[in-house]
PDB file of C-alpha atoms in Angstrom:
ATOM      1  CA  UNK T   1     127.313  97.953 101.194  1.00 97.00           C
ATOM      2  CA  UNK T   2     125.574 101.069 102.849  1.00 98.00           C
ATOM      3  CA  UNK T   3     125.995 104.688 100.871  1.00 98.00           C
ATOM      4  CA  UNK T   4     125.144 107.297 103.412  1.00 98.00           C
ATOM      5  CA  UNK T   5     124.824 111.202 102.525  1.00 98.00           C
ATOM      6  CA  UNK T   6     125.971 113.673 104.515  1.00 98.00           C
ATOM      7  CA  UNK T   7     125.660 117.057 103.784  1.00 97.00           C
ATOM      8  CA  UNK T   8     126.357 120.340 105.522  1.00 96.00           C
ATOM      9  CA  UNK T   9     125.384 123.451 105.463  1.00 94.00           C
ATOM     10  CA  UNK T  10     123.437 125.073 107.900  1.00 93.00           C
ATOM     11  CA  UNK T  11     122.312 124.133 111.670  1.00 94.00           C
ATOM     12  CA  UNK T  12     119.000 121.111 110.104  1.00 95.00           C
ATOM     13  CA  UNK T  13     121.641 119.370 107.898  1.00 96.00           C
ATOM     14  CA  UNK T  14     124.924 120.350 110.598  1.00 95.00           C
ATOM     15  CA  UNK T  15     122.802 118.427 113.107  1.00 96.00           C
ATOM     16  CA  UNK T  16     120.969 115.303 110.547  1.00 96.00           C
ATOM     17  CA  UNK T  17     124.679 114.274 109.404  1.00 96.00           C
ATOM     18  CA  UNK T  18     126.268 114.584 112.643  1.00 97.00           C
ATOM     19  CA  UNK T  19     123.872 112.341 114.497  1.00 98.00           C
ATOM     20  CA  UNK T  20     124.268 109.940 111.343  1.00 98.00           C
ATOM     21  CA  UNK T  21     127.824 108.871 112.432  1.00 98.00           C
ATOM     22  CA  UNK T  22     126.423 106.443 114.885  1.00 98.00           C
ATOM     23  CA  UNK T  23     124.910 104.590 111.887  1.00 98.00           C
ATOM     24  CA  UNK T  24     128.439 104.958 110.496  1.00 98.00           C
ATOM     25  CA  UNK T  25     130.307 103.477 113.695  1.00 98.00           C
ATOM     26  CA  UNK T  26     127.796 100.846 113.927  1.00 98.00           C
ATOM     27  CA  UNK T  27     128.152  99.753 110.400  1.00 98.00           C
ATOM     28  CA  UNK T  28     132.288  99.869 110.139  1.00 97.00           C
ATOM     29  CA  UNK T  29     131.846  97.632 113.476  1.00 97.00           C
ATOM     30  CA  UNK T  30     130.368  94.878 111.605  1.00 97.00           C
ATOM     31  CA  UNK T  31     132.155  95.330 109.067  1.00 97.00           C
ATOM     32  CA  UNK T  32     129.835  96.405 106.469  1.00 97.00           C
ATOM     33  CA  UNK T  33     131.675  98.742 103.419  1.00 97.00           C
ATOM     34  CA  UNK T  34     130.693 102.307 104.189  1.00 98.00           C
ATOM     35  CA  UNK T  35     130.602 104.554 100.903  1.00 98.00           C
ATOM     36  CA  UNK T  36     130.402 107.914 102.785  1.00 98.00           C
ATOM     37  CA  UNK T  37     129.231 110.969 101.309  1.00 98.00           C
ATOM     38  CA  UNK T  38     130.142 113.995 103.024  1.00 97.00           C
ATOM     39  CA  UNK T  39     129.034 117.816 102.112  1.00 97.00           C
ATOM     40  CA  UNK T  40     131.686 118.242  99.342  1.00 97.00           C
ATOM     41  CA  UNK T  41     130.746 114.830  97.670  1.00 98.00           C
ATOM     42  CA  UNK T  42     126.573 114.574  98.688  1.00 98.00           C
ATOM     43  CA  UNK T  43     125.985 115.783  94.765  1.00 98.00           C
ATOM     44  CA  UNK T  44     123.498 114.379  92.526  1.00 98.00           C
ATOM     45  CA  UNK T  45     126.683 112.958  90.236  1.00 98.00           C
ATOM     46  CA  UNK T  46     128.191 111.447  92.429  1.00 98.00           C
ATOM     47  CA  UNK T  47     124.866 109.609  94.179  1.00 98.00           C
ATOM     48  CA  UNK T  48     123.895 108.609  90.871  1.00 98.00           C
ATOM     49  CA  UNK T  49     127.414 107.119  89.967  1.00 98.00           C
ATOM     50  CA  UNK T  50     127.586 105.187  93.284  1.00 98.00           C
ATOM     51  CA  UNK T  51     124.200 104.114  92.904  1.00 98.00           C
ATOM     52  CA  UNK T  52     124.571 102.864  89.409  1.00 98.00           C
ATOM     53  CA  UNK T  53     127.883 101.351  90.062  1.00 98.00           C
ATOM     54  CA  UNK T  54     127.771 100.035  92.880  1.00 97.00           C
ATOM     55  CA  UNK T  55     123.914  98.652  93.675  1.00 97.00           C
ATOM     56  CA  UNK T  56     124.551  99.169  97.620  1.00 98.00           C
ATOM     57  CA  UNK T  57     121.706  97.522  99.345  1.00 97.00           C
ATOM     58  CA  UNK T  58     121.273 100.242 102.361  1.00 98.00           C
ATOM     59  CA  UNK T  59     121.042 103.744 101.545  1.00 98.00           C
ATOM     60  CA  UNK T  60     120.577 106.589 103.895  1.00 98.00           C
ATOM     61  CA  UNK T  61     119.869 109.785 103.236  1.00 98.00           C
ATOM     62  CA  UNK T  62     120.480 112.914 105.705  1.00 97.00           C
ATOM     63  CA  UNK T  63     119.317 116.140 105.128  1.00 95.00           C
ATOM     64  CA  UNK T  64     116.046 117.969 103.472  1.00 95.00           C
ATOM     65  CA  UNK T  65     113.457 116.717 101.530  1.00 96.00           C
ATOM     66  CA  UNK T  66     110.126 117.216  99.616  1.00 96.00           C
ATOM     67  CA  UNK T  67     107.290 115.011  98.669  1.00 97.00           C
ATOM     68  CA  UNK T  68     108.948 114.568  95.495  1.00 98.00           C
ATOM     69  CA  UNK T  69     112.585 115.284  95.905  1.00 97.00           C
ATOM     70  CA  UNK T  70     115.634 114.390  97.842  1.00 97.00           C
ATOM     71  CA  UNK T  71     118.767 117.333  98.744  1.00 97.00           C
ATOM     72  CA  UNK T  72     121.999 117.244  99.328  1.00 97.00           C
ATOM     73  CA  UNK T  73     124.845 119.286  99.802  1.00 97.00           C
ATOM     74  CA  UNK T  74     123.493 123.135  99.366  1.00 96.00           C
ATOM     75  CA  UNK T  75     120.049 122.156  98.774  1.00 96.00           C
ATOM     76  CA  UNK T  76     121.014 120.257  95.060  1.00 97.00           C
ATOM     77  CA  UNK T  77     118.304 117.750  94.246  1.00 98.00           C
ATOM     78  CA  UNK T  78     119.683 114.058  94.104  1.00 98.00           C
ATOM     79  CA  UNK T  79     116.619 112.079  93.967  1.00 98.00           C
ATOM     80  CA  UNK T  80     113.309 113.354  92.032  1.00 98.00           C
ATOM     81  CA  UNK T  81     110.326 111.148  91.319  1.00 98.00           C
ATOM     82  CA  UNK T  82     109.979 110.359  87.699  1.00 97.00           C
ATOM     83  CA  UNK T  83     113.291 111.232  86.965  1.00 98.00           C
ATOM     84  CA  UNK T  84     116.138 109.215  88.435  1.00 98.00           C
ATOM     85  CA  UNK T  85     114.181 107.403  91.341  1.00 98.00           C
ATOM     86  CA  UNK T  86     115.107 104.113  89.391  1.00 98.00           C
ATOM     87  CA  UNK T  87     118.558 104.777  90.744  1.00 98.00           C
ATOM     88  CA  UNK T  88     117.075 103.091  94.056  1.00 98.00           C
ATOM     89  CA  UNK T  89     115.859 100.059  92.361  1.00 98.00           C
ATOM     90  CA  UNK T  90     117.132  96.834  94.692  1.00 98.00           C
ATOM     91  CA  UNK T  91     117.748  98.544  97.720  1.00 98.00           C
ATOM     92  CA  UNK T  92     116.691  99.173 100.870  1.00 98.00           C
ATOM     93  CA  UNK T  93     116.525 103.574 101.683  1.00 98.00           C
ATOM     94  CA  UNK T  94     116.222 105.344 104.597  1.00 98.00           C
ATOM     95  CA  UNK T  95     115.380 108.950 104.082  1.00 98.00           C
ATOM     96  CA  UNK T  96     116.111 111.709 107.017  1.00 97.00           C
ATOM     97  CA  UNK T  97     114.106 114.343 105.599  1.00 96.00           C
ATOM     98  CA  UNK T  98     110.598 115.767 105.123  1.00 94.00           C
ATOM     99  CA  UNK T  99     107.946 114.664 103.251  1.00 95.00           C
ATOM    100  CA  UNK T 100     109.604 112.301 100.966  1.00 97.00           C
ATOM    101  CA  UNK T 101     107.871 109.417 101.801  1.00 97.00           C
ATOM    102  CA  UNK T 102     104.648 111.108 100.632  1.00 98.00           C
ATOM    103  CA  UNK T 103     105.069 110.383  96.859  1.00 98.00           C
ATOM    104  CA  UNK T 104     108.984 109.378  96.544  1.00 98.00           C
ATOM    105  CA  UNK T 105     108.545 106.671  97.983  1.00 98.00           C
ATOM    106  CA  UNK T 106     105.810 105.272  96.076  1.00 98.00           C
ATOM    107  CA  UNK T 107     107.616 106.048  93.397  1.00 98.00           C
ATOM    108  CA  UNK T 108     110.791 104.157  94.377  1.00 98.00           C
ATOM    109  CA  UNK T 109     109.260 101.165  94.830  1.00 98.00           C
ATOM    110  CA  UNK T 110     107.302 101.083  91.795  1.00 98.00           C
ATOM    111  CA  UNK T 111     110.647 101.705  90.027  1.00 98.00           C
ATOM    112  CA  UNK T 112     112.161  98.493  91.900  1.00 98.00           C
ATOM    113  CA  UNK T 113     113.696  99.566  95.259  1.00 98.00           C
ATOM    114  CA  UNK T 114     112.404  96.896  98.089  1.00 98.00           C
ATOM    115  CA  UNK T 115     111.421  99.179 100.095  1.00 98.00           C
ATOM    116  CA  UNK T 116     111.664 102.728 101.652  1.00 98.00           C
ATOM    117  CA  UNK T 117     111.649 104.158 104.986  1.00 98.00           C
ATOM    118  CA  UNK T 118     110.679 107.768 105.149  1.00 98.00           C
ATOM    119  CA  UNK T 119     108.627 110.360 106.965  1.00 98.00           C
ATOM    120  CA  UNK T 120     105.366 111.252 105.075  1.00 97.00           C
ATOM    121  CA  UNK T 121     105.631 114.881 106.510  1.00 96.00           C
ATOM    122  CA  UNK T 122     107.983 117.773 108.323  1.00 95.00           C
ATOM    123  CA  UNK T 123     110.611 115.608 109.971  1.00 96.00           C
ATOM    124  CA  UNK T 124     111.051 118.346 112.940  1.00 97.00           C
ATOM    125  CA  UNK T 125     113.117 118.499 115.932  1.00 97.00           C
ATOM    126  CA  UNK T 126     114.350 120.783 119.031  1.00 98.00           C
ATOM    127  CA  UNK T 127     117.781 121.607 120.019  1.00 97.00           C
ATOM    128  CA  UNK T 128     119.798 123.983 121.591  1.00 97.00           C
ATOM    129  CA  UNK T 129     120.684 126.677 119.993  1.00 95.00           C
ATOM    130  CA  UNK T 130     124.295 126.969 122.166  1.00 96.00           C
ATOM    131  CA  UNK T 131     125.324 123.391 120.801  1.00 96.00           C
ATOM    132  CA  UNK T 132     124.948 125.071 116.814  1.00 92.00           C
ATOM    133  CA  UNK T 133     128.479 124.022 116.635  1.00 93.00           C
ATOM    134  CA  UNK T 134     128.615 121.098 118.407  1.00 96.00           C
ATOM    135  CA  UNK T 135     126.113 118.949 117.556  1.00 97.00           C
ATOM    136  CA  UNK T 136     126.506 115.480 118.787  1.00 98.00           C
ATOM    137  CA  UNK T 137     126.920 117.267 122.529  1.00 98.00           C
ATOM    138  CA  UNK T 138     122.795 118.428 122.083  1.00 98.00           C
ATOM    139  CA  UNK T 139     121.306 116.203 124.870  1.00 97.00           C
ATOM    140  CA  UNK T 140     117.905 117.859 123.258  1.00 98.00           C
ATOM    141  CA  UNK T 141     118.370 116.891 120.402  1.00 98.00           C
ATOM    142  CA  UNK T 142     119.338 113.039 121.302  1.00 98.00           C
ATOM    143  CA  UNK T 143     116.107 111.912 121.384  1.00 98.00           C
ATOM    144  CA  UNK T 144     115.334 112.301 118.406  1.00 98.00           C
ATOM    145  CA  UNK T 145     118.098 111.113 116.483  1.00 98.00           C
ATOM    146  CA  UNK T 146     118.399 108.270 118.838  1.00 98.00           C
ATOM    147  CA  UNK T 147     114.358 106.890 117.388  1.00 98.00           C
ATOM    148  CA  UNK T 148     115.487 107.833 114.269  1.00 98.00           C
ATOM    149  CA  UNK T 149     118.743 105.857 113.858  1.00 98.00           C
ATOM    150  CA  UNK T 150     116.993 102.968 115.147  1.00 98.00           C
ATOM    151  CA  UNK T 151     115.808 102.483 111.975  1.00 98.00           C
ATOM    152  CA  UNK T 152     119.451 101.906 110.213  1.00 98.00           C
ATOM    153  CA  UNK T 153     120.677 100.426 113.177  1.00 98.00           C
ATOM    154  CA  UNK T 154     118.113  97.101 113.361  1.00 98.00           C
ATOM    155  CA  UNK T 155     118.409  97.199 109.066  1.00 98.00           C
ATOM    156  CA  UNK T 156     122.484  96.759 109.727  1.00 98.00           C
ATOM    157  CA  UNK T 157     121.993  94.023 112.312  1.00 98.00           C
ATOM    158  CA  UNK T 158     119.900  92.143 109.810  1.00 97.00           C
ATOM    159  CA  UNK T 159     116.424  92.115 111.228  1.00 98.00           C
ATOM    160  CA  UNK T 160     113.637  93.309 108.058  1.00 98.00           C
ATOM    161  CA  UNK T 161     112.345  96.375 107.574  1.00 98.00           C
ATOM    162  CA  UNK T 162     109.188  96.095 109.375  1.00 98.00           C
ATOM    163  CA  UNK T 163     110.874  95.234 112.336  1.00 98.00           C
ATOM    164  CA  UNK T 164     113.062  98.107 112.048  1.00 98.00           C
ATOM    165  CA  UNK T 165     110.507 100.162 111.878  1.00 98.00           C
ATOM    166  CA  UNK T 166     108.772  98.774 114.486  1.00 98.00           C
ATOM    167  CA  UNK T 167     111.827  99.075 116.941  1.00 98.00           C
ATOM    168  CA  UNK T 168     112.600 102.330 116.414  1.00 98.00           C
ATOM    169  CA  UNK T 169     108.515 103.477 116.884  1.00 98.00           C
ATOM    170  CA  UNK T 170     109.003 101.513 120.155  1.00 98.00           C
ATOM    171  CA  UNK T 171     112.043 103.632 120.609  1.00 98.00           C
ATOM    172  CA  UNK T 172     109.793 107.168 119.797  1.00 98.00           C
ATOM    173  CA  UNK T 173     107.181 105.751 122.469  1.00 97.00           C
ATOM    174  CA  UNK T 174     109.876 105.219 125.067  1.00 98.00           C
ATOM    175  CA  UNK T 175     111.821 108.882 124.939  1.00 98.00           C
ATOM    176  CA  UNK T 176     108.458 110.414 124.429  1.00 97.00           C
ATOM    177  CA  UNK T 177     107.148 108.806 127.632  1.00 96.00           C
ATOM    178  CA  UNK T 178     110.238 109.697 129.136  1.00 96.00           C
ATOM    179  CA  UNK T 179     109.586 113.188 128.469  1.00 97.00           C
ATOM    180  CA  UNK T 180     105.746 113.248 129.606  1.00 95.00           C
ATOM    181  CA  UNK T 181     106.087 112.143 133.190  1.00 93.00           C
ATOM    182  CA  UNK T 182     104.477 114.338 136.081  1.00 91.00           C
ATOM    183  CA  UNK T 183     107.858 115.887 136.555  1.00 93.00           C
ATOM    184  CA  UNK T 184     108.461 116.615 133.277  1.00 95.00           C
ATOM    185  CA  UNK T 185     109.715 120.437 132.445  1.00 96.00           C
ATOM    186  CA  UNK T 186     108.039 122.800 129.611  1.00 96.00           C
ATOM    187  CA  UNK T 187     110.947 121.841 127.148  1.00 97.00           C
ATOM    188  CA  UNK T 188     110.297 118.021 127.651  1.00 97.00           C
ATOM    189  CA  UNK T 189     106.719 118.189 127.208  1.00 96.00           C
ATOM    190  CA  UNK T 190     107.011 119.971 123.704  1.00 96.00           C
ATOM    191  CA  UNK T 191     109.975 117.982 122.748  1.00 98.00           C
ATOM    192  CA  UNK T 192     107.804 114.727 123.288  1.00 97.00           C
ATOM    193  CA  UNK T 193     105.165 116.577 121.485  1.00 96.00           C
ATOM    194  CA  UNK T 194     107.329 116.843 118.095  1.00 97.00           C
ATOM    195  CA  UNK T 195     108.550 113.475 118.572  1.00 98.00           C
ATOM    196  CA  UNK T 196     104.901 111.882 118.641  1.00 97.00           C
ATOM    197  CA  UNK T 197     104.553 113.960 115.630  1.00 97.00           C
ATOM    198  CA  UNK T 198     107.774 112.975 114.394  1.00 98.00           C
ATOM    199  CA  UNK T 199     106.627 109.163 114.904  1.00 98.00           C
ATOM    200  CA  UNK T 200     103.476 109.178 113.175  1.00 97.00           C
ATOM    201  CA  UNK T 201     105.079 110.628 110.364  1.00 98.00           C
ATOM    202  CA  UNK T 202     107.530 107.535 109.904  1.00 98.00           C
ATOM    203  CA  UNK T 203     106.271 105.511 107.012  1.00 98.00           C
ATOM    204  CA  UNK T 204     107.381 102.228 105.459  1.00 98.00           C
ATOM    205  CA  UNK T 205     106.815 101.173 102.075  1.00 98.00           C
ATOM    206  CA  UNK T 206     107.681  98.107  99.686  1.00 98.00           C
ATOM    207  CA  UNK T 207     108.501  94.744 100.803  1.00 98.00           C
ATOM    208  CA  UNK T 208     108.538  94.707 104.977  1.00 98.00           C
ATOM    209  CA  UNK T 209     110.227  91.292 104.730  1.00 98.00           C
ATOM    210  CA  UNK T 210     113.617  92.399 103.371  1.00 98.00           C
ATOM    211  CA  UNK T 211     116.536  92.796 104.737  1.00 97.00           C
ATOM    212  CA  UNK T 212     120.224  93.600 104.428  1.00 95.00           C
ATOM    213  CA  UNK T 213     121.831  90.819 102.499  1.00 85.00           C
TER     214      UNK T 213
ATOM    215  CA  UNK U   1      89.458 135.726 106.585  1.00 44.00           C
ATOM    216  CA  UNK U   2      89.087 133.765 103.193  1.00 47.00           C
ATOM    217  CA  UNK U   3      87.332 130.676 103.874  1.00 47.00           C
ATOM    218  CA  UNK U   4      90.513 128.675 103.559  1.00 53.00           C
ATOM    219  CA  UNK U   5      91.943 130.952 106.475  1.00 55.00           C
ATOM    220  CA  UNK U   6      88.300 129.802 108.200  1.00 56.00           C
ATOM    221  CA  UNK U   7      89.688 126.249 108.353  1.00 79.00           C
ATOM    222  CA  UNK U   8      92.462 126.548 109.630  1.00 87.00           C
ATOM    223  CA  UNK U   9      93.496 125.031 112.726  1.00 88.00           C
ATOM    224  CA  UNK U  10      95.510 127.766 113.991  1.00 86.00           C
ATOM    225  CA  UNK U  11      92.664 130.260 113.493  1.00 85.00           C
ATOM    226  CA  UNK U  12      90.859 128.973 116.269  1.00 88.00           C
ATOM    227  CA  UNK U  13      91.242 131.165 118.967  1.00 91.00           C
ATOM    228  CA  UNK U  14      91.251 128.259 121.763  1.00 90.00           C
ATOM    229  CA  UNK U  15      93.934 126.288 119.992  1.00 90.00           C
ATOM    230  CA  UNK U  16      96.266 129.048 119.129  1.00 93.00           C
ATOM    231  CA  UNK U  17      96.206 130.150 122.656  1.00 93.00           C
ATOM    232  CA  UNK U  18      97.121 127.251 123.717  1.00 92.00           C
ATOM    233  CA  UNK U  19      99.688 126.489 121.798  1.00 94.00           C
ATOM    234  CA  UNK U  20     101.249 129.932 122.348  1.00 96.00           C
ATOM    235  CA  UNK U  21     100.933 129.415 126.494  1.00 94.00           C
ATOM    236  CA  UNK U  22     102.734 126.322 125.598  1.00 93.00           C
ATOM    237  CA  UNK U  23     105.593 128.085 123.609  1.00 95.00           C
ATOM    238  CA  UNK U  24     105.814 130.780 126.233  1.00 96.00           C
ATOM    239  CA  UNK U  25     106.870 128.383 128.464  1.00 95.00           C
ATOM    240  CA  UNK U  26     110.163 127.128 126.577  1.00 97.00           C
ATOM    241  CA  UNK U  27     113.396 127.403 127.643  1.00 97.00           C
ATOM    242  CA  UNK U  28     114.931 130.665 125.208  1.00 96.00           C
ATOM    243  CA  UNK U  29     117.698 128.892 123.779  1.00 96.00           C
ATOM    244  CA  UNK U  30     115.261 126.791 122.068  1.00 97.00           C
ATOM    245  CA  UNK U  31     116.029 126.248 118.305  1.00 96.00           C
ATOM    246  CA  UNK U  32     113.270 124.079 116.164  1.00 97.00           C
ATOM    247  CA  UNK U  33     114.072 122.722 112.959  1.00 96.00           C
ATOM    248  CA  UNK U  34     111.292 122.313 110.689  1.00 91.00           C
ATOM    249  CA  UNK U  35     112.190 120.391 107.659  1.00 76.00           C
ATOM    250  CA  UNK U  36     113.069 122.161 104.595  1.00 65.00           C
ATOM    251  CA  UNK U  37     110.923 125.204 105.965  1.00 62.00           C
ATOM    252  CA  UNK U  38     113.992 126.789 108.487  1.00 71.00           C
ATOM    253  CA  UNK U  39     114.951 126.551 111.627  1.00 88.00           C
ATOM    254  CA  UNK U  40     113.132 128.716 114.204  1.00 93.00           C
ATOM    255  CA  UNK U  41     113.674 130.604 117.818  1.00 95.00           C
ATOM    256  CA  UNK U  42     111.111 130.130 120.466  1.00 96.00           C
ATOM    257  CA  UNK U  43     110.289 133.719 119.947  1.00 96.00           C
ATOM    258  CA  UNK U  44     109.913 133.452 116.182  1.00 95.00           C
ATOM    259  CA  UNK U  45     107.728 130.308 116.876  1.00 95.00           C
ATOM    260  CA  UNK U  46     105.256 132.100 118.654  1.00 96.00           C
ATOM    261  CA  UNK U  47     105.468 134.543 115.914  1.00 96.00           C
ATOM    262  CA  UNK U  48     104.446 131.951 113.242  1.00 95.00           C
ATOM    263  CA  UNK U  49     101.381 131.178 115.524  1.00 96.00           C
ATOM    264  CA  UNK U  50     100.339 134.962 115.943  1.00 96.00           C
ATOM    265  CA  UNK U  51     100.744 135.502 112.210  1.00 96.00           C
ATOM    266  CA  UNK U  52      98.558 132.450 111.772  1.00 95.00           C
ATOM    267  CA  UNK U  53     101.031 130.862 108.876  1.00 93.00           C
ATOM    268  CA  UNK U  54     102.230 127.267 107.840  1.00 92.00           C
ATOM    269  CA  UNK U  55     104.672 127.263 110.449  1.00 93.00           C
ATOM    270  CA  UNK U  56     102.191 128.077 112.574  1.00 94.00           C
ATOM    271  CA  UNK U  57      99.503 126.049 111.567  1.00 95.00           C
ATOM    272  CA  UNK U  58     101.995 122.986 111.203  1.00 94.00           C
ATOM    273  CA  UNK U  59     102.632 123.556 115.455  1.00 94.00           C
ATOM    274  CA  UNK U  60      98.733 124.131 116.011  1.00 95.00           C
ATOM    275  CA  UNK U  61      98.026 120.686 114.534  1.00 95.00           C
ATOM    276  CA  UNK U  62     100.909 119.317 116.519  1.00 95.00           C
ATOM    277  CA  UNK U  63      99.528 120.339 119.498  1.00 92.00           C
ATOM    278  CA  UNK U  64      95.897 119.186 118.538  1.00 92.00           C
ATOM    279  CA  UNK U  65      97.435 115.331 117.486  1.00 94.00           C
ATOM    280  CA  UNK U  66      98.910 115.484 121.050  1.00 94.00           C
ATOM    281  CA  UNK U  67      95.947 116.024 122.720  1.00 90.00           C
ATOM    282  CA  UNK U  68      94.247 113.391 120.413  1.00 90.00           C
ATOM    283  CA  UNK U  69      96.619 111.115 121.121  1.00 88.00           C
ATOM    284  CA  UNK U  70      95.934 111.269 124.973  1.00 78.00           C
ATOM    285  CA  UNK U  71      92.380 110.785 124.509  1.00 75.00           C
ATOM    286  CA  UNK U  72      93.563 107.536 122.397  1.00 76.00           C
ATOM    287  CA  UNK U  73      95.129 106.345 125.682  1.00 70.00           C
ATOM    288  CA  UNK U  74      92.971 106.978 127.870  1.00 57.00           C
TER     289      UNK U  74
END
């Protein structure tokens, strides 16, 4: 089972939950059970109660983030080292968000989750700001999404974390190299710029051998 | 300048004008989203940069890790 967050409430989370639905599509085509948590529902009670209840082995989380902490709908903290981080224990997380990989996810998998895939600071990226509304039509923003969802992707077609990780930094190199030809304008040369930042952020912790059972 | 301010990457004159030719450049529909921080214009961008902030700071050491990340390659 994969629990995915999606909150929504201003143009970082409008654009981190839209992009998510291709991890949604791609998991409802292989017929995984999708417990989807959209802005009115991406509340600490009801992660917790899913999480306790239901043990999904992939969880993805969309939206902002702190060393310590996890957000959801209107900024609400769902996740918090030493405090309900044990919530994660047997699973497999990806986290969408700043920083959290800097000390929540240590923290996770001391408490039992088999591992966590996060970004260890700012998760940044470029769009444009005419598509505000629209966010899935943001060719600017595809990039970056697209390296990022590799991650879920690979996890829901069963390959381990490590390789997941490892295709979607091969994914980062490729756009970013796409970006940094001779040809390439201003705007592609800083959006490859955030992405290489964006890709040595990308951390993996816990077991790198597990995989969605 | 405190001696924190000193060490900052973005208080190198070379490096922040740089990085500001480089944000000059951008197209000005260009919206960045940094993290929990906001989500800036180009114009506010090179704002952060002149005002020598985190935001700025965070883009100054961008810039420097690309440039270090060249020299990796090459």
């Amino acid at each position: 089972m994969l629990l995915i967050t999606r909150p929504a409430y201003e143009l970082p989370t409008r654009y981190v939950s839209a992009w998510a639905q291709e991890v949604v599509d791609v998991a409802q085509r292989k017929g995984i059970t999708v417990t989807e948590l959209g802005p009115d529902r991406s509340t600490r009670k009801i992660v917790e109660s899913v999480l306790v209840k239901r043990k999904p082995s992939l969880v993805m989380f969309n939206g902002h983030g702190s060393s310590s902490t996890i957000h959801g709908q209107d900024g609400e903290i769902l996740i918090q080292a030493e405090d309900n981080e044990k919530t994660l224990h047997g699973s497999i997380t990806y986290v969408v968000a700043c920083d959290s990989a800097k000390q929540l996810g240590p923290a996770a998998v001391t408490a039992g989750a088999k591992a966590f895939i996060g970004y260890d600071r700012s998760f940044i990226f470029v769009a444009n700001q005419h598509y505000a509304r629209d966010p899935l039509k943001d060719s600017r923003a595809f990039p970056f999404f697209n390296a990022s969802n590799m991650v879920m992707i690979s996890l829901l077609k069963k390959h381990t974390v490590e390789e997941s990780y490892r295709k979607s930094q091969d994914i980062f190199v490729k756009n970013i190299s796409r970006l940094s030809t001779s040809e390439a304008s201003s705007d592609d040369l800083f959006d490859a710029q955030v992405l290489n930042w964006n890709m040595k952020s990308q951390k993996y912790l816990g077991d790198g051998e597990a995989r969605l059972v | 300048m405190t001696p924190q301010d000193s060490q900052k990457v973005v208080s190198n004159e070379d490096v922040k004008n740089i990085v500001l030719e480089r944000l000059k450049i951008l197209s000005p529909d260009t919206v960045i989203s940094i993290g929990s921080s906001e989500n800036v214009s180009r114009d506010e961008l090179i704002q952060h940069v002149k005002d020598e902030d985190s935001v700025g700071e965070l883009f100054a050491e961008m810039q420097m890790e690309w440039i270090r990340s060249f020299k990796e390659k090459v």
